[in-house]
Amino acid sequence: MFGPSYSNKAMLLAVAGLKELDDWIEDDFQNYPPPDIPKNNEWQRTGLGDYFFNSDKKEKAQRRSVFNFGVMTGLAEHYFDGKPTEFDKFLKKAAMSGIHFPKMVMKSQSFAQKYPREFSIGVGWSNEFRKRRNLP
């Protein structure tokens, strides 16, 4: 009765899936670009001017970050077998173990409501990613 409602197997599979994602997302993104999601050269900032004055790149960076968060969420949802109320904890724990910059990616959760389309595209793209990488 105490402890998480999800299984250890679900957590292990989610962490493995997120590690695979962390290793391959850039290659897969270039080879299988999702529609209407900014490419790297569209959002990456190149100088101080971009950091302070380029609101277009800032907006595109947020959209791309929400897409990435959607991909992570989609992968974690696929493996999750617990109570819905525990999903956010499950995702955070899996992200902390499975990706290199979890806090930066999890921060984009706050933008997800602002860009629901990008989040939804990310969730859908995660299913395709899982199939391409032959993940369970």
PDB file of C-alpha atoms in Angstrom:
ATOM      1  CA  MET A   1       0.000   0.000   0.000  1.00  0.00           C
ATOM      2  CA  PHE A   2       2.983   2.284   0.451  1.00  0.00           C
ATOM      3  CA  GLY A   3       5.256   3.322  -2.358  1.00  0.00           C
ATOM      4  CA  PRO A   4       4.495   4.108  -5.963  1.00  0.00           C
ATOM      5  CA  SER A   5       1.573   2.553  -7.815  1.00  0.00           C
ATOM      6  CA  TYR A   6       3.669   1.958 -10.933  1.00  0.00           C
ATOM      7  CA  SER A   7       5.912  -1.047 -11.387  1.00  0.00           C
ATOM      8  CA  ASN A   8       9.703  -1.142 -11.377  1.00  0.00           C
ATOM      9  CA  LYS A   9       9.502  -2.613 -14.873  1.00  0.00           C
ATOM     10  CA  ALA A  10       7.594   0.457 -16.088  1.00  0.00           C
ATOM     11  CA  MET A  11      10.241   2.747 -14.613  1.00  0.00           C
ATOM     12  CA  LEU A  12      13.118   0.742 -16.102  1.00  0.00           C
ATOM     13  CA  LEU A  13      11.497   0.745 -19.550  1.00  0.00           C
ATOM     14  CA  ALA A  14      10.767   4.473 -19.363  1.00  0.00           C
ATOM     15  CA  VAL A  15      14.341   5.281 -18.309  1.00  0.00           C
ATOM     16  CA  ALA A  16      15.739   3.091 -21.105  1.00  0.00           C
ATOM     17  CA  GLY A  17      13.428   4.778 -23.620  1.00  0.00           C
ATOM     18  CA  LEU A  18      14.436   8.248 -22.455  1.00  0.00           C
ATOM     19  CA  LYS A  19      18.129   7.342 -22.635  1.00  0.00           C
ATOM     20  CA  GLU A  20      17.607   6.162 -26.204  1.00  0.00           C
ATOM     21  CA  LEU A  21      15.764   9.395 -26.942  1.00  0.00           C
ATOM     22  CA  ASP A  22      18.539  11.480 -25.406  1.00  0.00           C
ATOM     23  CA  ASP A  23      21.110   9.684 -27.566  1.00  0.00           C
ATOM     24  CA  TRP A  24      19.192   9.849 -30.846  1.00  0.00           C
ATOM     25  CA  ILE A  25      16.752  12.775 -30.817  1.00  0.00           C
ATOM     26  CA  GLU A  26      18.952  15.123 -32.857  1.00  0.00           C
ATOM     27  CA  ASP A  27      19.612  12.560 -35.606  1.00  0.00           C
ATOM     28  CA  ASP A  28      15.995  11.436 -35.696  1.00  0.00           C
ATOM     29  CA  PHE A  29      14.782  15.034 -35.688  1.00  0.00           C
ATOM     30  CA  GLN A  30      16.867  15.785 -38.777  1.00  0.00           C
ATOM     31  CA  ASN A  31      15.944  12.572 -40.583  1.00  0.00           C
ATOM     32  CA  TYR A  32      12.246  12.604 -39.618  1.00  0.00           C
ATOM     33  CA  PRO A  33      11.403  16.266 -39.036  1.00  0.00           C
ATOM     34  CA  PRO A  34       8.016  16.848 -37.451  1.00  0.00           C
ATOM     35  CA  PRO A  35       5.743  19.400 -39.122  1.00  0.00           C
ATOM     36  CA  ASP A  36       5.851  22.999 -37.894  1.00  0.00           C
ATOM     37  CA  ILE A  37       8.519  22.451 -35.237  1.00  0.00           C
ATOM     38  CA  PRO A  38      11.497  24.846 -35.433  1.00  0.00           C
ATOM     39  CA  LYS A  39      14.757  23.379 -36.694  1.00  0.00           C
ATOM     40  CA  ASN A  40      17.954  23.932 -34.691  1.00  0.00           C
ATOM     41  CA  ASN A  41      19.169  26.824 -36.831  1.00  0.00           C
ATOM     42  CA  GLU A  42      15.832  28.600 -36.367  1.00  0.00           C
ATOM     43  CA  TRP A  43      15.946  28.797 -32.572  1.00  0.00           C
ATOM     44  CA  GLN A  44      19.571  28.523 -31.460  1.00  0.00           C
ATOM     45  CA  ARG A  45      20.956  31.842 -30.359  1.00  0.00           C
ATOM     46  CA  THR A  46      24.234  32.976 -31.846  1.00  0.00           C
ATOM     47  CA  GLY A  47      25.204  36.078 -29.905  1.00  0.00           C
ATOM     48  CA  LEU A  48      24.290  38.546 -27.202  1.00  0.00           C
ATOM     49  CA  GLY A  49      21.908  40.313 -29.547  1.00  0.00           C
ATOM     50  CA  ASP A  50      19.867  37.135 -29.878  1.00  0.00           C
ATOM     51  CA  TYR A  51      19.759  36.671 -26.103  1.00  0.00           C
ATOM     52  CA  PHE A  52      18.482  40.168 -25.436  1.00  0.00           C
ATOM     53  CA  PHE A  53      16.611  41.285 -28.533  1.00  0.00           C
ATOM     54  CA  ASN A  54      15.512  38.327 -30.649  1.00  0.00           C
ATOM     55  CA  SER A  55      12.032  37.500 -29.373  1.00  0.00           C
ATOM     56  CA  ASP A  56      11.359  35.370 -32.473  1.00  0.00           C
ATOM     57  CA  LYS A  57      14.186  32.973 -31.575  1.00  0.00           C
ATOM     58  CA  LYS A  58      13.053  32.939 -27.950  1.00  0.00           C
ATOM     59  CA  GLU A  59       9.529  31.957 -28.999  1.00  0.00           C
ATOM     60  CA  LYS A  60      10.871  29.258 -31.337  1.00  0.00           C
ATOM     61  CA  ALA A  61      13.136  27.919 -28.578  1.00  0.00           C
ATOM     62  CA  GLN A  62      10.128  27.629 -26.280  1.00  0.00           C
ATOM     63  CA  ARG A  63       8.127  25.838 -28.977  1.00  0.00           C
ATOM     64  CA  ARG A  64      10.979  23.392 -29.607  1.00  0.00           C
ATOM     65  CA  SER A  65      11.393  22.809 -25.889  1.00  0.00           C
ATOM     66  CA  VAL A  66       7.680  22.029 -25.517  1.00  0.00           C
ATOM     67  CA  PHE A  67       7.930  19.617 -28.455  1.00  0.00           C
ATOM     68  CA  ASN A  68      10.836  17.845 -26.703  1.00  0.00           C
ATOM     69  CA  PHE A  69       8.818  17.719 -23.489  1.00  0.00           C
ATOM     70  CA  GLY A  70       5.915  16.209 -25.445  1.00  0.00           C
ATOM     71  CA  VAL A  71       8.205  13.515 -26.847  1.00  0.00           C
ATOM     72  CA  MET A  72       9.413  12.652 -23.340  1.00  0.00           C
ATOM     73  CA  THR A  73       5.867  12.623 -22.015  1.00  0.00           C
ATOM     74  CA  GLY A  74       4.683  10.369 -24.830  1.00  0.00           C
ATOM     75  CA  LEU A  75       7.452   7.868 -24.176  1.00  0.00           C
ATOM     76  CA  ALA A  76       6.822   7.856 -20.438  1.00  0.00           C
ATOM     77  CA  GLU A  77       3.044   7.487 -20.935  1.00  0.00           C
ATOM     78  CA  HIS A  78       3.613   4.439 -23.100  1.00  0.00           C
ATOM     79  CA  TYR A  79       5.328   2.592 -20.254  1.00  0.00           C
ATOM     80  CA  PHE A  80       3.415   4.014 -17.286  1.00  0.00           C
ATOM     81  CA  ASP A  81       1.218   1.484 -15.483  1.00  0.00           C
ATOM     82  CA  GLY A  82       0.317   3.328 -12.295  1.00  0.00           C
ATOM     83  CA  LYS A  83      -2.368   5.654 -11.011  1.00  0.00           C
ATOM     84  CA  PRO A  84      -2.872   8.761 -13.153  1.00  0.00           C
ATOM     85  CA  THR A  85      -2.216  10.976 -10.141  1.00  0.00           C
ATOM     86  CA  GLU A  86       1.351   9.639  -9.981  1.00  0.00           C
ATOM     87  CA  PHE A  87       2.297  10.212 -13.617  1.00  0.00           C
ATOM     88  CA  ASP A  88       4.058  13.556 -13.066  1.00  0.00           C
ATOM     89  CA  LYS A  89       6.268  12.032 -10.362  1.00  0.00           C
ATOM     90  CA  PHE A  90       6.958   9.055 -12.629  1.00  0.00           C
ATOM     91  CA  LEU A  91       7.951  11.318 -15.532  1.00  0.00           C
ATOM     92  CA  LYS A  92      10.202  13.470 -13.377  1.00  0.00           C
ATOM     93  CA  LYS A  93      11.939  10.462 -11.822  1.00  0.00           C
ATOM     94  CA  ALA A  94      12.421   8.791 -15.222  1.00  0.00           C
ATOM     95  CA  ALA A  95      13.746  12.039 -16.729  1.00  0.00           C
ATOM     96  CA  MET A  96      16.227  12.520 -13.891  1.00  0.00           C
ATOM     97  CA  SER A  97      17.659   9.080 -14.616  1.00  0.00           C
ATOM     98  CA  GLY A  98      17.288   8.996 -18.380  1.00  0.00           C
ATOM     99  CA  ILE A  99      18.393  12.302 -19.880  1.00  0.00           C
ATOM    100  CA  HIS A 100      21.412  14.591 -19.590  1.00  0.00           C
ATOM    101  CA  PHE A 101      19.675  17.902 -18.799  1.00  0.00           C
ATOM    102  CA  PRO A 102      16.443  16.906 -17.060  1.00  0.00           C
ATOM    103  CA  LYS A 103      15.838  20.178 -15.223  1.00  0.00           C
ATOM    104  CA  MET A 104      16.103  22.196 -18.412  1.00  0.00           C
ATOM    105  CA  VAL A 105      13.646  19.934 -20.235  1.00  0.00           C
ATOM    106  CA  MET A 106      11.249  19.641 -17.311  1.00  0.00           C
ATOM    107  CA  LYS A 107      11.224  23.445 -17.098  1.00  0.00           C
ATOM    108  CA  SER A 108       9.449  23.490 -20.455  1.00  0.00           C
ATOM    109  CA  GLN A 109       6.440  21.913 -18.755  1.00  0.00           C
ATOM    110  CA  SER A 110       5.521  25.470 -17.777  1.00  0.00           C
ATOM    111  CA  PHE A 111       5.290  26.437 -21.474  1.00  0.00           C
ATOM    112  CA  ALA A 112       3.227  23.389 -22.476  1.00  0.00           C
ATOM    113  CA  GLN A 113      -0.101  25.166 -21.996  1.00  0.00           C
ATOM    114  CA  LYS A 114       1.094  28.045 -24.149  1.00  0.00           C
ATOM    115  CA  TYR A 115       2.004  25.699 -27.030  1.00  0.00           C
ATOM    116  CA  PRO A 116      -0.443  22.747 -26.912  1.00  0.00           C
ATOM    117  CA  ARG A 117       0.018  21.979 -30.617  1.00  0.00           C
ATOM    118  CA  GLU A 118       3.777  21.513 -30.268  1.00  0.00           C
ATOM    119  CA  PHE A 119       3.235  19.341 -27.201  1.00  0.00           C
ATOM    120  CA  SER A 120       0.736  17.184 -29.102  1.00  0.00           C
ATOM    121  CA  ILE A 121       3.077  16.858 -32.090  1.00  0.00           C
ATOM    122  CA  GLY A 122       5.815  15.747 -29.669  1.00  0.00           C
ATOM    123  CA  VAL A 123       3.616  13.063 -28.131  1.00  0.00           C
ATOM    124  CA  GLY A 124       2.751  11.738 -31.603  1.00  0.00           C
ATOM    125  CA  TRP A 125       6.378  11.866 -32.733  1.00  0.00           C
ATOM    126  CA  SER A 126       7.366   9.822 -29.669  1.00  0.00           C
ATOM    127  CA  ASN A 127       5.299   6.892 -30.954  1.00  0.00           C
ATOM    128  CA  GLU A 128       7.073   7.040 -34.306  1.00  0.00           C
ATOM    129  CA  PHE A 129      10.435   7.332 -32.538  1.00  0.00           C
ATOM    130  CA  ARG A 130       9.682   4.267 -30.434  1.00  0.00           C
ATOM    131  CA  LYS A 131       8.843   2.247 -33.552  1.00  0.00           C
ATOM    132  CA  ARG A 132      11.927   3.467 -35.455  1.00  0.00           C
ATOM    133  CA  ARG A 133      14.206   2.560 -32.539  1.00  0.00           C
ATOM    134  CA  ASN A 134      12.436  -0.795 -31.925  1.00  0.00           C
ATOM    135  CA  LEU A 135      11.653   0.072 -28.319  1.00  0.00           C
ATOM    136  CA  PRO A 136       9.159  -2.161 -26.485  1.00  0.00           C
TER     137      PRO A 136
END
